[in-house]
Amino acid sequence: MAQPSIALIYGTDTNNTEEIGHKIAKQWEELGESVDIFNIKEISLDQLESYPMLILGIPTWDFGGIQSDWEDVGDCLAELSLEHSVIALYGLGDQFGYGDYFIDAVGWLYEKLQPTNATFIGQWPTQGYDFEASRACTKDKTSFVGLAIDEDQQFDLTDQRIEQWVIQLYAERTIETA
Ligand SMILES: Cc1cc2nc3c(=O)[nH]c(=O)nc-3n(C[C@H](O)[C@H](O)[C@H](O)COP(=O)(O)O)c2cc1C
């Protein structure tokens, strides 16, 4: 396998976002690509600049709150040189327990990275989820700006969502980097 061109960076409080990160990486491996996986609290941010593609994972905590290790670096994200990077986001949340804030932190991360002029891929339909509001929705509310995973309420859908999303990313990346 060639040197990884994809880095997956996650933050987590109770490990769900890490576990999902490993599942996403495994799916890429089935497509013949390896992925470097990092916890956001253990790397220096400028390492992100050396990968053509980044997959960033974040859970939402405490009514729309940002996972603390991501929050710590939030103000530095805008300064990264990612104008040639392709970024895909995924988020963990609980749509029934926190339906007014479902995966809000994904929306926060998306907003924080806008100044970098990176190319975002991997939007995901809101259909199939039951929630009131989310900062991660696109304007027309038909999509999230990244993959939504709900291990609390819809864990049985996780594996198929990941499989479908990675296949989608593979195709979208090819278009964006052509
Ligand atoms: C106290 C508490 C607050 C939470 N707040 C939110 C929230 O505001 N929005 C949301 O979508 N999920 C919320 N969740 C659900 C978590 O995001 C979910 O359990 C996630 O899988 C945790 O990911 P982690 O294990 O990577 O930290 C909350 C869970 C708990 C226990």
PDB file of C-alpha atoms and ligand atoms in Angstrom:
ATOM      1  CA  MET A   1       0.000   0.000   0.000  1.00  0.00           C
ATOM      2  CA  ALA A   2       1.267   3.465  -0.849  1.00  0.00           C
ATOM      3  CA  GLN A   3       2.142   6.068   1.794  1.00  0.00           C
ATOM      4  CA  PRO A   4      -1.186   7.320   3.232  1.00  0.00           C
ATOM      5  CA  SER A   5      -2.513  10.481   1.655  1.00  0.00           C
ATOM      6  CA  ILE A   6      -5.424  10.563   4.080  1.00  0.00           C
ATOM      7  CA  ALA A   7      -5.301  11.577   7.726  1.00  0.00           C
ATOM      8  CA  LEU A   8      -8.251  10.986  10.029  1.00  0.00           C
ATOM      9  CA  ILE A   9      -8.245  13.186  13.115  1.00  0.00           C
ATOM     10  CA  TYR A  10     -10.767  12.759  15.889  1.00  0.00           C
ATOM     11  CA  GLY A  11     -11.574  14.179  19.305  1.00  0.00           C
ATOM     12  CA  THR A  12     -13.541  12.122  21.805  1.00  0.00           C
ATOM     13  CA  ASP A  13     -14.766  11.987  25.403  1.00  0.00           C
ATOM     14  CA  THR A  14     -16.122   8.432  25.601  1.00  0.00           C
ATOM     15  CA  ASN A  15     -14.369   6.843  22.585  1.00  0.00           C
ATOM     16  CA  ASN A  16     -17.267   6.544  20.141  1.00  0.00           C
ATOM     17  CA  THR A  17     -15.724   8.987  17.674  1.00  0.00           C
ATOM     18  CA  GLU A  18     -12.434   7.080  17.827  1.00  0.00           C
ATOM     19  CA  GLU A  19     -14.147   3.730  17.164  1.00  0.00           C
ATOM     20  CA  ILE A  20     -16.043   5.169  14.226  1.00  0.00           C
ATOM     21  CA  GLY A  21     -12.762   6.610  12.928  1.00  0.00           C
ATOM     22  CA  HIS A  22     -11.243   3.128  12.850  1.00  0.00           C
ATOM     23  CA  LYS A  23     -14.279   1.787  11.006  1.00  0.00           C
ATOM     24  CA  ILE A  24     -13.980   4.555   8.418  1.00  0.00           C
ATOM     25  CA  ALA A  25     -10.272   3.787   7.981  1.00  0.00           C
ATOM     26  CA  LYS A  26     -11.026   0.076   7.557  1.00  0.00           C
ATOM     27  CA  GLN A  27     -13.482   0.919   4.804  1.00  0.00           C
ATOM     28  CA  TRP A  28     -10.803   2.946   2.984  1.00  0.00           C
ATOM     29  CA  GLU A  29      -8.439   0.011   3.325  1.00  0.00           C
ATOM     30  CA  GLU A  30     -10.972  -2.144   1.504  1.00  0.00           C
ATOM     31  CA  LEU A  31     -10.691   0.353  -1.332  1.00  0.00           C
ATOM     32  CA  GLY A  32      -6.904  -0.040  -1.270  1.00  0.00           C
ATOM     33  CA  GLU A  33      -5.917   3.076   0.683  1.00  0.00           C
ATOM     34  CA  SER A  34      -4.477   3.322   4.153  1.00  0.00           C
ATOM     35  CA  VAL A  35      -5.307   6.101   6.570  1.00  0.00           C
ATOM     36  CA  ASP A  36      -3.190   7.668   9.313  1.00  0.00           C
ATOM     37  CA  ILE A  37      -5.302   8.089  12.458  1.00  0.00           C
ATOM     38  CA  PHE A  38      -4.610  10.724  15.127  1.00  0.00           C
ATOM     39  CA  ASN A  39      -6.261  11.991  18.287  1.00  0.00           C
ATOM     40  CA  ILE A  40      -6.457  15.790  17.969  1.00  0.00           C
ATOM     41  CA  LYS A  41      -4.968  16.200  21.452  1.00  0.00           C
ATOM     42  CA  GLU A  42      -1.828  14.301  20.433  1.00  0.00           C
ATOM     43  CA  ILE A  43      -0.728  16.045  17.252  1.00  0.00           C
ATOM     44  CA  SER A  44       0.496  19.463  16.299  1.00  0.00           C
ATOM     45  CA  LEU A  45      -1.946  21.168  13.974  1.00  0.00           C
ATOM     46  CA  ASP A  46       0.581  21.870  11.232  1.00  0.00           C
ATOM     47  CA  GLN A  47       0.774  18.090  10.600  1.00  0.00           C
ATOM     48  CA  LEU A  48      -2.629  18.455   8.954  1.00  0.00           C
ATOM     49  CA  GLU A  49      -1.127  20.562   6.182  1.00  0.00           C
ATOM     50  CA  SER A  50       0.902  17.640   4.787  1.00  0.00           C
ATOM     51  CA  TYR A  51      -2.084  15.479   3.799  1.00  0.00           C
ATOM     52  CA  PRO A  52      -4.076  16.054   0.587  1.00  0.00           C
ATOM     53  CA  MET A  53      -7.189  14.708   2.311  1.00  0.00           C
ATOM     54  CA  LEU A  54      -8.408  15.097   5.881  1.00  0.00           C
ATOM     55  CA  ILE A  55     -11.291  13.312   7.590  1.00  0.00           C
ATOM     56  CA  LEU A  56     -12.189  15.103  10.814  1.00  0.00           C
ATOM     57  CA  GLY A  57     -14.400  13.577  13.520  1.00  0.00           C
ATOM     58  CA  ILE A  58     -16.083  15.392  16.399  1.00  0.00           C
ATOM     59  CA  PRO A  59     -18.822  14.545  18.922  1.00  0.00           C
ATOM     60  CA  THR A  60     -21.235  17.107  20.391  1.00  0.00           C
ATOM     61  CA  TRP A  61     -21.541  17.431  24.156  1.00  0.00           C
ATOM     62  CA  ASP A  62     -23.678  19.379  26.648  1.00  0.00           C
ATOM     63  CA  PHE A  63     -26.418  20.934  24.508  1.00  0.00           C
ATOM     64  CA  GLY A  64     -24.481  21.960  21.451  1.00  0.00           C
ATOM     65  CA  GLY A  65     -21.092  22.079  23.154  1.00  0.00           C
ATOM     66  CA  ILE A  66     -17.799  21.395  21.410  1.00  0.00           C
ATOM     67  CA  GLN A  67     -15.648  18.411  22.387  1.00  0.00           C
ATOM     68  CA  SER A  68     -12.958  19.971  24.575  1.00  0.00           C
ATOM     69  CA  ASP A  69      -9.810  18.977  22.631  1.00  0.00           C
ATOM     70  CA  TRP A  70     -11.267  20.394  19.428  1.00  0.00           C
ATOM     71  CA  GLU A  71     -12.403  23.501  21.281  1.00  0.00           C
ATOM     72  CA  ASP A  72      -8.835  24.035  22.514  1.00  0.00           C
ATOM     73  CA  VAL A  73      -7.550  24.343  18.920  1.00  0.00           C
ATOM     74  CA  GLY A  74     -10.620  26.067  17.482  1.00  0.00           C
ATOM     75  CA  ASP A  75      -9.095  29.524  17.168  1.00  0.00           C
ATOM     76  CA  CYS A  76      -5.998  28.190  15.362  1.00  0.00           C
ATOM     77  CA  LEU A  77      -7.857  26.313  12.617  1.00  0.00           C
ATOM     78  CA  ALA A  78      -8.418  29.386  10.462  1.00  0.00           C
ATOM     79  CA  GLU A  79      -4.659  29.913  10.119  1.00  0.00           C
ATOM     80  CA  LEU A  80      -3.921  26.536   8.550  1.00  0.00           C
ATOM     81  CA  SER A  81      -2.815  26.373   4.908  1.00  0.00           C
ATOM     82  CA  LEU A  82      -5.419  23.993   3.557  1.00  0.00           C
ATOM     83  CA  GLU A  83      -6.386  25.645   0.272  1.00  0.00           C
ATOM     84  CA  HIS A  84      -5.258  22.529  -1.631  1.00  0.00           C
ATOM     85  CA  SER A  85      -6.807  20.100   0.834  1.00  0.00           C
ATOM     86  CA  VAL A  86      -9.997  18.115   0.587  1.00  0.00           C
ATOM     87  CA  ILE A  87     -11.854  17.808   3.900  1.00  0.00           C
ATOM     88  CA  ALA A  88     -14.668  15.494   4.979  1.00  0.00           C
ATOM     89  CA  LEU A  89     -16.345  15.822   8.374  1.00  0.00           C
ATOM     90  CA  TYR A  90     -18.169  13.295  10.542  1.00  0.00           C
ATOM     91  CA  GLY A  91     -19.932  13.784  13.827  1.00  0.00           C
ATOM     92  CA  LEU A  92     -21.336  11.753  16.665  1.00  0.00           C
ATOM     93  CA  GLY A  93     -24.514  12.766  18.438  1.00  0.00           C
ATOM     94  CA  ASP A  94     -27.816  11.661  19.956  1.00  0.00           C
ATOM     95  CA  GLN A  95     -30.823  12.798  17.928  1.00  0.00           C
ATOM     96  CA  PHE A  96     -33.508  11.878  20.484  1.00  0.00           C
ATOM     97  CA  GLY A  97     -31.680  12.942  23.637  1.00  0.00           C
ATOM     98  CA  TYR A  98     -30.400  16.232  22.158  1.00  0.00           C
ATOM     99  CA  GLY A  99     -32.690  16.834  19.182  1.00  0.00           C
ATOM    100  CA  ASP A 100     -32.319  20.626  19.280  1.00  0.00           C
ATOM    101  CA  TYR A 101     -28.526  20.366  19.037  1.00  0.00           C
ATOM    102  CA  PHE A 102     -27.984  17.251  16.950  1.00  0.00           C
ATOM    103  CA  ILE A 103     -24.275  17.031  15.911  1.00  0.00           C
ATOM    104  CA  ASP A 104     -23.999  20.823  16.337  1.00  0.00           C
ATOM    105  CA  ALA A 105     -20.215  20.547  16.746  1.00  0.00           C
ATOM    106  CA  VAL A 106     -19.871  19.434  13.120  1.00  0.00           C
ATOM    107  CA  GLY A 107     -21.391  22.761  12.099  1.00  0.00           C
ATOM    108  CA  TRP A 108     -18.971  24.565  14.388  1.00  0.00           C
ATOM    109  CA  LEU A 109     -15.971  22.769  12.867  1.00  0.00           C
ATOM    110  CA  TYR A 110     -17.204  23.508   9.356  1.00  0.00           C
ATOM    111  CA  GLU A 111     -17.564  27.212  10.213  1.00  0.00           C
ATOM    112  CA  LYS A 112     -14.119  27.349  11.856  1.00  0.00           C
ATOM    113  CA  LEU A 113     -12.465  25.901   8.742  1.00  0.00           C
ATOM    114  CA  GLN A 114     -14.125  28.165   6.177  1.00  0.00           C
ATOM    115  CA  PRO A 115     -11.288  30.756   6.201  1.00  0.00           C
ATOM    116  CA  THR A 116      -8.819  28.055   5.041  1.00  0.00           C
ATOM    117  CA  ASN A 117     -10.542  27.806   1.614  1.00  0.00           C
ATOM    118  CA  ALA A 118     -10.308  24.010   1.790  1.00  0.00           C
ATOM    119  CA  THR A 119     -12.646  21.993  -0.432  1.00  0.00           C
ATOM    120  CA  PHE A 120     -15.356  20.177   1.520  1.00  0.00           C
ATOM    121  CA  ILE A 121     -16.817  16.882   0.380  1.00  0.00           C
ATOM    122  CA  GLY A 122     -19.058  14.300   2.022  1.00  0.00           C
ATOM    123  CA  GLN A 123     -22.358  16.060   2.661  1.00  0.00           C
ATOM    124  CA  TRP A 124     -24.913  13.594   3.943  1.00  0.00           C
ATOM    125  CA  PRO A 125     -28.749  13.548   3.679  1.00  0.00           C
ATOM    126  CA  THR A 126     -30.798  14.473   6.771  1.00  0.00           C
ATOM    127  CA  GLN A 127     -33.426  11.992   5.657  1.00  0.00           C
ATOM    128  CA  GLY A 128     -33.543   9.000   7.995  1.00  0.00           C
ATOM    129  CA  TYR A 129     -32.835  11.069  11.121  1.00  0.00           C
ATOM    130  CA  ASP A 130     -35.414  12.480  13.551  1.00  0.00           C
ATOM    131  CA  PHE A 131     -34.275  15.764  15.132  1.00  0.00           C
ATOM    132  CA  GLU A 132     -35.493  19.350  15.595  1.00  0.00           C
ATOM    133  CA  ALA A 133     -32.451  21.451  14.787  1.00  0.00           C
ATOM    134  CA  SER A 134     -28.774  21.163  13.914  1.00  0.00           C
ATOM    135  CA  ARG A 135     -26.013  23.696  13.322  1.00  0.00           C
ATOM    136  CA  ALA A 136     -24.569  21.113  10.900  1.00  0.00           C
ATOM    137  CA  CYS A 137     -27.423  21.426   8.392  1.00  0.00           C
ATOM    138  CA  THR A 138     -27.037  23.044   4.997  1.00  0.00           C
ATOM    139  CA  LYS A 139     -29.270  26.097   4.355  1.00  0.00           C
ATOM    140  CA  ASP A 140     -32.070  24.062   2.766  1.00  0.00           C
ATOM    141  CA  LYS A 141     -31.832  21.517   5.596  1.00  0.00           C
ATOM    142  CA  THR A 142     -31.760  18.559   3.216  1.00  0.00           C
ATOM    143  CA  SER A 143     -28.176  17.657   4.147  1.00  0.00           C
ATOM    144  CA  PHE A 144     -25.639  17.772   6.927  1.00  0.00           C
ATOM    145  CA  VAL A 145     -22.216  19.192   6.060  1.00  0.00           C
ATOM    146  CA  GLY A 146     -20.760  15.788   6.963  1.00  0.00           C
ATOM    147  CA  LEU A 147     -21.708  12.280   8.020  1.00  0.00           C
ATOM    148  CA  ALA A 148     -23.979  12.006  11.085  1.00  0.00           C
ATOM    149  CA  ILE A 149     -23.493   8.917  13.256  1.00  0.00           C
ATOM    150  CA  ASP A 150     -25.787   8.183  16.196  1.00  0.00           C
ATOM    151  CA  GLU A 151     -24.446   5.329  18.310  1.00  0.00           C
ATOM    152  CA  ASP A 152     -26.996   6.081  21.032  1.00  0.00           C
ATOM    153  CA  GLN A 153     -30.153   5.680  18.946  1.00  0.00           C
ATOM    154  CA  GLN A 154     -29.304   4.227  15.540  1.00  0.00           C
ATOM    155  CA  PHE A 155     -26.210   2.086  16.051  1.00  0.00           C
ATOM    156  CA  ASP A 156     -27.722  -0.558  13.784  1.00  0.00           C
ATOM    157  CA  LEU A 157     -27.432   1.853  10.830  1.00  0.00           C
ATOM    158  CA  THR A 158     -23.813   2.839  11.489  1.00  0.00           C
ATOM    159  CA  ASP A 159     -21.972   0.253   9.418  1.00  0.00           C
ATOM    160  CA  GLN A 160     -24.033   0.782   6.291  1.00  0.00           C
ATOM    161  CA  ARG A 161     -23.796   4.568   6.653  1.00  0.00           C
ATOM    162  CA  ILE A 162     -20.005   4.367   6.885  1.00  0.00           C
ATOM    163  CA  GLU A 163     -19.732   2.046   3.917  1.00  0.00           C
ATOM    164  CA  GLN A 164     -21.924   4.275   1.757  1.00  0.00           C
ATOM    165  CA  TRP A 165     -20.199   7.465   2.873  1.00  0.00           C
ATOM    166  CA  VAL A 166     -16.683   6.218   2.154  1.00  0.00           C
ATOM    167  CA  ILE A 167     -17.703   5.106  -1.333  1.00  0.00           C
ATOM    168  CA  GLN A 168     -19.211   8.579  -1.816  1.00  0.00           C
ATOM    169  CA  LEU A 169     -15.999  10.250  -0.583  1.00  0.00           C
ATOM    170  CA  TYR A 170     -13.908   8.135  -2.917  1.00  0.00           C
ATOM    171  CA  ALA A 171     -15.948   9.340  -5.900  1.00  0.00           C
ATOM    172  CA  GLU A 172     -16.166  12.993  -4.779  1.00  0.00           C
ATOM    173  CA  ARG A 173     -12.447  13.208  -4.087  1.00  0.00           C
ATOM    174  CA  THR A 174     -11.693  11.989  -7.593  1.00  0.00           C
ATOM    175  CA  ILE A 175     -13.850  14.765  -9.046  1.00  0.00           C
ATOM    176  CA  GLU A 176     -12.334  17.466  -6.798  1.00  0.00           C
ATOM    177  CA  THR A 177      -8.721  16.511  -7.477  1.00  0.00           C
ATOM    178  CA  ALA A 178      -9.100  15.794 -11.220  1.00  0.00           C
TER     179      ALA A 178
HETATM  180  C1  LIG B   1     -24.293  14.850  28.858  1.00  0.00           C
HETATM  181  C2  LIG B   1     -24.383  14.591  27.383  1.00  0.00           C
HETATM  182  C3  LIG B   1     -24.584  15.661  26.526  1.00  0.00           C
HETATM  183  C4  LIG B   1     -24.706  15.447  25.149  1.00  0.00           C
HETATM  184  N1  LIG B   1     -24.996  16.516  24.322  1.00  0.00           N
HETATM  185  C5  LIG B   1     -25.237  16.280  22.993  1.00  0.00           C
HETATM  186  C6  LIG B   1     -25.649  17.339  22.128  1.00  0.00           C
HETATM  187  O1  LIG B   1     -25.797  18.502  22.520  1.00  0.00           O
HETATM  188  N2  LIG B   1     -25.890  17.048  20.814  1.00  0.00           N
HETATM  189  C7  LIG B   1     -25.757  15.770  20.315  1.00  0.00           C
HETATM  190  O2  LIG B   1     -26.004  15.553  19.126  1.00  0.00           O
HETATM  191  N3  LIG B   1     -25.343  14.747  21.125  1.00  0.00           N
HETATM  192  C8  LIG B   1     -25.099  14.962  22.450  1.00  0.00           C
HETATM  193  N4  LIG B   1     -24.694  13.933  23.252  1.00  0.00           N
HETATM  194  C9  LIG B   1     -24.460  12.593  22.681  1.00  0.00           C
HETATM  195  C10 LIG B   1     -22.969  12.321  22.399  1.00  0.00           C
HETATM  196  O3  LIG B   1     -22.474  13.205  21.409  1.00  0.00           O
HETATM  197  C11 LIG B   1     -22.801  10.886  21.895  1.00  0.00           C
HETATM  198  O4  LIG B   1     -23.031  10.005  22.956  1.00  0.00           O
HETATM  199  C12 LIG B   1     -21.472  10.602  21.242  1.00  0.00           C
HETATM  200  O5  LIG B   1     -21.508   9.307  20.693  1.00  0.00           O
HETATM  201  C13 LIG B   1     -20.284  10.747  22.179  1.00  0.00           C
HETATM  202  O6  LIG B   1     -19.106  10.649  21.414  1.00  0.00           O
HETATM  203  P1  LIG B   1     -17.667  10.362  22.084  1.00  0.00           P
HETATM  204  O7  LIG B   1     -17.779   9.001  22.774  1.00  0.00           O
HETATM  205  O8  LIG B   1     -16.715  10.297  20.939  1.00  0.00           O
HETATM  206  O9  LIG B   1     -17.336  11.448  23.038  1.00  0.00           O
HETATM  207  C14 LIG B   1     -24.572  14.135  24.616  1.00  0.00           C
HETATM  208  C15 LIG B   1     -24.346  13.069  25.510  1.00  0.00           C
HETATM  209  C16 LIG B   1     -24.271  13.288  26.869  1.00  0.00           C
HETATM  210  C17 LIG B   1     -24.074  12.088  27.780  1.00  0.00           C
END
